[in-house]
mmCIF file of C-alpha atoms in Angstrom:
data_model
loop_
_atom_site.group_PDB
_atom_site.id
_atom_site.type_symbol
_atom_site.label_atom_id
_atom_site.label_comp_id
_atom_site.label_asym_id
_atom_site.label_seq_id
_atom_site.Cartn_x
_atom_site.Cartn_y
_atom_site.Cartn_z
ATOM 1 C CA UNK J 204 -10.848 2.613 -9.737
ATOM 2 C CA UNK J 205 -11.046 -1.360 -10.111
ATOM 3 C CA UNK J 206 -13.699 -3.603 -8.949
ATOM 4 C CA UNK J 207 -11.856 -5.881 -7.268
ATOM 5 C CA UNK J 208 -14.423 -8.206 -5.864
ATOM 6 C CA UNK J 209 -14.985 -11.164 -8.020
ATOM 7 C CA UNK J 210 -11.688 -11.527 -10.222
ATOM 8 C CA UNK J 211 -10.842 -14.689 -11.401
ATOM 9 C CA UNK J 212 -6.473 -15.040 -10.429
ATOM 10 C CA UNK J 213 -4.939 -17.807 -12.892
ATOM 11 C CA UNK J 214 -1.232 -18.524 -13.364
ATOM 12 C CA UNK J 215 2.175 -16.771 -14.993
ATOM 13 C CA UNK J 216 1.263 -18.511 -17.662
ATOM 14 C CA UNK J 217 -1.905 -16.420 -18.605
ATOM 15 C CA UNK J 218 0.414 -13.681 -19.515
ATOM 16 C CA UNK J 219 1.703 -14.971 -22.587
ATOM 17 C CA UNK J 220 -1.869 -13.866 -23.900
ATOM 18 C CA UNK J 221 -1.266 -10.721 -23.471
ATOM 19 C CA UNK J 222 0.643 -7.502 -25.601
ATOM 20 C CA UNK J 223 3.979 -7.732 -25.475
ATOM 21 C CA UNK J 224 4.252 -4.630 -23.560
ATOM 22 C CA UNK J 225 2.255 -5.342 -20.970
ATOM 23 C CA UNK J 226 3.991 -9.123 -20.239
ATOM 24 C CA UNK J 227 7.360 -6.941 -19.075
ATOM 25 C CA UNK J 228 4.822 -5.589 -16.830
ATOM 26 C CA UNK J 229 3.461 -8.540 -15.863
ATOM 27 C CA UNK J 230 6.610 -11.611 -15.673
ATOM 28 C CA UNK J 231 9.097 -9.143 -13.428
ATOM 29 C CA UNK J 232 9.963 -10.447 -9.995
ATOM 30 C CA UNK J 233 11.874 -7.023 -9.031
ATOM 31 C CA UNK J 234 10.651 -4.489 -6.894
ATOM 32 C CA UNK J 235 7.634 -1.946 -9.315
ATOM 33 C CA UNK J 236 8.450 0.640 -7.416
ATOM 34 C CA UNK J 237 11.984 0.656 -8.471
ATOM 35 C CA UNK J 238 11.073 -0.001 -12.190
ATOM 36 C CA UNK J 239 8.439 3.123 -12.351
ATOM 37 C CA UNK J 240 10.299 5.667 -10.740
ATOM 38 C CA UNK J 241 13.632 4.541 -13.208
ATOM 39 C CA UNK J 242 10.570 5.307 -16.005
ATOM 40 C CA UNK J 243 9.429 7.968 -14.436
ATOM 41 C CA UNK J 244 11.661 11.009 -12.355
ATOM 42 C CA UNK J 245 8.408 12.455 -10.125
ATOM 43 C CA UNK J 246 7.166 8.579 -8.870
ATOM 44 C CA UNK J 247 4.978 9.272 -6.416
ATOM 45 C CA UNK J 248 1.559 7.437 -4.780
ATOM 46 C CA UNK J 249 -2.083 8.596 -3.691
ATOM 47 C CA UNK J 250 -2.864 6.923 -1.405
ATOM 48 C CA UNK J 251 -6.421 6.289 -2.034
ATOM 49 C CA UNK J 252 -7.666 4.374 1.064
ATOM 50 C CA UNK J 253 -5.871 2.539 4.284
ATOM 51 C CA UNK J 254 -8.209 1.197 6.744
ATOM 52 C CA UNK J 255 -9.873 -1.628 8.273
ATOM 53 C CA UNK J 256 -11.807 -4.241 6.283
ATOM 54 C CA UNK J 257 -12.590 -7.509 5.424
ATOM 55 C CA UNK J 258 -10.842 -8.976 2.407
ATOM 56 C CA UNK J 259 -12.716 -10.944 -0.538
ATOM 57 C CA UNK J 260 -13.304 -14.031 -0.470
ATOM 58 C CA UNK J 261 -10.410 -14.854 -3.445
ATOM 59 C CA UNK J 262 -7.717 -13.439 -1.035
ATOM 60 C CA UNK J 263 -8.816 -15.402 2.108
ATOM 61 C CA UNK J 264 -8.102 -18.438 -0.201
ATOM 62 C CA UNK J 265 -4.691 -17.222 -1.170
ATOM 63 C CA UNK J 266 -3.981 -15.221 2.566
ATOM 64 C CA UNK J 267 -5.961 -17.955 4.380
ATOM 65 C CA UNK J 268 -7.145 -15.010 7.224
ATOM 66 C CA UNK J 269 -10.498 -13.275 6.887
ATOM 67 C CA UNK J 270 -8.966 -12.103 10.393
ATOM 68 C CA UNK J 271 -8.875 -8.394 10.991
ATOM 69 C CA UNK J 272 -6.903 -6.541 7.871
ATOM 70 C CA UNK J 273 -5.818 -3.530 6.775
ATOM 71 C CA UNK J 274 -7.583 -2.468 3.054
ATOM 72 C CA UNK J 275 -4.795 -0.358 1.257
ATOM 73 C CA UNK J 276 -5.419 0.992 -1.998
ATOM 74 C CA UNK J 277 -3.500 3.328 -3.804
ATOM 75 C CA UNK J 278 -2.943 4.635 -7.163
ATOM 76 C CA UNK J 279 1.624 5.067 -8.495
ATOM 77 C CA UNK J 280 1.665 7.777 -10.292
ATOM 78 C CA UNK J 281 4.013 9.066 -13.358
ATOM 79 C CA UNK J 282 3.788 12.126 -14.905
ATOM 80 C CA UNK J 283 1.413 12.854 -12.611
ATOM 81 C CA UNK J 284 -1.238 10.801 -14.011
ATOM 82 C CA UNK J 285 -2.258 7.290 -12.406
ATOM 83 C CA UNK J 286 -0.386 4.152 -14.436
ATOM 84 C CA UNK J 287 -1.133 1.460 -11.673
ATOM 85 C CA UNK J 288 -3.828 0.831 -9.496
ATOM 86 C CA UNK J 289 -2.817 -1.219 -6.249
ATOM 87 C CA UNK J 290 -4.838 -2.992 -4.328
ATOM 88 C CA UNK J 291 -2.864 -4.693 -0.157
ATOM 89 C CA UNK J 292 -4.560 -6.853 1.879
ATOM 90 C CA UNK J 293 -2.117 -6.499 4.962
ATOM 91 C CA UNK J 294 -3.747 -8.587 8.139
ATOM 92 C CA UNK J 295 -3.100 -6.174 11.446
ATOM 93 C CA UNK J 296 -0.307 -7.986 13.761
ATOM 94 C CA UNK J 297 2.962 -7.796 15.459
ATOM 95 C CA UNK J 298 4.413 -8.592 11.846
ATOM 96 C CA UNK J 299 2.822 -5.447 10.136
ATOM 97 C CA UNK J 300 2.438 -3.048 12.910
ATOM 98 C CA UNK J 301 5.585 -1.098 10.874
ATOM 99 C CA UNK J 302 4.072 -1.591 7.385
ATOM 100 C CA UNK J 303 0.773 0.247 7.881
ATOM 101 C CA UNK J 304 2.299 3.289 9.377
ATOM 102 C CA UNK J 305 4.211 3.993 5.923
ATOM 103 C CA UNK J 306 1.401 6.878 4.806
ATOM 104 C CA UNK J 307 2.516 7.876 1.163
ATOM 105 C CA UNK J 308 5.737 6.354 1.627
ATOM 106 C CA UNK J 309 5.612 3.406 -2.129
ATOM 107 C CA UNK J 310 5.529 -0.031 -0.009
ATOM 108 C CA UNK J 311 7.365 -1.457 -2.132
ATOM 109 C CA UNK J 312 10.188 -0.627 -1.114
ATOM 110 C CA UNK J 313 9.273 -1.791 2.698
ATOM 111 C CA UNK J 314 9.063 -4.780 1.217
ATOM 112 C CA UNK J 315 11.720 -5.494 -1.641
ATOM 113 C CA UNK J 316 14.051 -3.678 0.783
ATOM 114 C CA UNK J 317 14.109 -5.826 3.558
ATOM 115 C CA UNK J 318 15.445 -9.284 3.170
ATOM 116 C CA UNK J 319 13.147 -11.108 5.346
ATOM 117 C CA UNK J 320 10.142 -10.708 3.563
ATOM 118 C CA UNK J 321 9.831 -13.346 1.223
ATOM 119 C CA UNK J 322 7.484 -12.747 -1.415
ATOM 120 C CA UNK J 323 5.445 -15.664 -2.861
ATOM 121 C CA UNK J 324 3.668 -17.325 -6.674
ATOM 122 C CA UNK J 325 2.508 -15.199 -9.059
ATOM 123 C CA UNK J 326 -1.104 -14.839 -10.191
ATOM 124 C CA UNK J 327 -2.207 -13.158 -13.588
ATOM 125 C CA UNK J 328 -6.091 -11.454 -13.720
ATOM 126 C CA UNK J 329 -7.122 -9.310 -17.035
ATOM 127 C CA UNK J 330 -10.159 -6.838 -16.712
ATOM 128 C CA UNK J 331 -11.046 -5.539 -20.320
ATOM 129 C CA UNK J 332 -8.099 -3.830 -21.662
ATOM 130 C CA UNK J 333 -6.252 -3.350 -17.710
ATOM 131 C CA UNK J 334 -4.066 -6.786 -17.280
ATOM 132 C CA UNK J 335 -3.079 -7.230 -13.047
ATOM 133 C CA UNK J 336 -0.768 -9.636 -10.784
ATOM 134 C CA UNK J 337 -0.459 -10.229 -7.159
ATOM 135 C CA UNK J 338 1.182 -12.240 -4.785
ATOM 136 C CA UNK J 339 1.925 -12.304 -1.304
ATOM 137 C CA UNK J 340 4.528 -10.924 0.358
ATOM 138 C CA UNK J 341 5.522 -12.748 3.902
ATOM 139 C CA UNK J 342 6.486 -11.154 7.147
ATOM 140 C CA UNK J 343 7.586 -12.823 9.941
ATOM 141 C CA UNK J 344 4.368 -15.291 9.334
ATOM 142 C CA UNK J 345 2.278 -12.904 8.228
ATOM 143 C CA UNK J 346 1.434 -13.337 4.243
ATOM 144 C CA UNK J 347 -0.023 -9.770 3.043
ATOM 145 C CA UNK J 348 -1.578 -9.949 -0.368
ATOM 146 C CA UNK J 349 -0.352 -7.405 -2.881
ATOM 147 C CA UNK J 350 -2.183 -6.975 -6.287
ATOM 148 C CA UNK J 351 -1.235 -4.671 -9.002
ATOM 149 C CA UNK J 352 -3.348 -3.641 -11.694
ATOM 150 C CA UNK J 353 -1.559 -1.994 -15.121
ATOM 151 C CA UNK J 354 -3.375 0.673 -16.641
ATOM 152 C CA UNK J 355 -3.226 2.095 -20.207
ATOM 153 C CA UNK J 356 -1.436 5.221 -19.480
ATOM 154 C CA UNK J 357 1.693 2.816 -18.332
ATOM 155 C CA UNK J 358 2.201 1.867 -21.938
ATOM 156 C CA UNK J 359 1.049 5.173 -24.104
#
């Protein structure tokens, strides 16, 4: 698991420093779930945790709330191995009730299949050889934050 507490996030221009194979994943505004399903016919989601918690300071600065949130951490699997680690911060509101009930269904399927959900600006981070991206998705009046970290097994 990745320690997400003290990450430094930058705008998408940092993407140019990533290896070309990583850039294809970082700088893509389409559904990561759909892209992973194309590459891995056995794609699945392993929910590591989903519980009420407090977002990290850098997450609060993006979603502009420190109210009660659900923090969901999952691994996206291909060929039975984790290829992406994802952390979502979902403020508890009437807008997010349904999302909190998805279980092991991919969050991306919900977010990209609803034309009323709007995606915000993407940011990039790097931890050693692992690159990550994050963006907000707004459901009704509630912004939630989705961070995705591309593990090296994705490119192997």
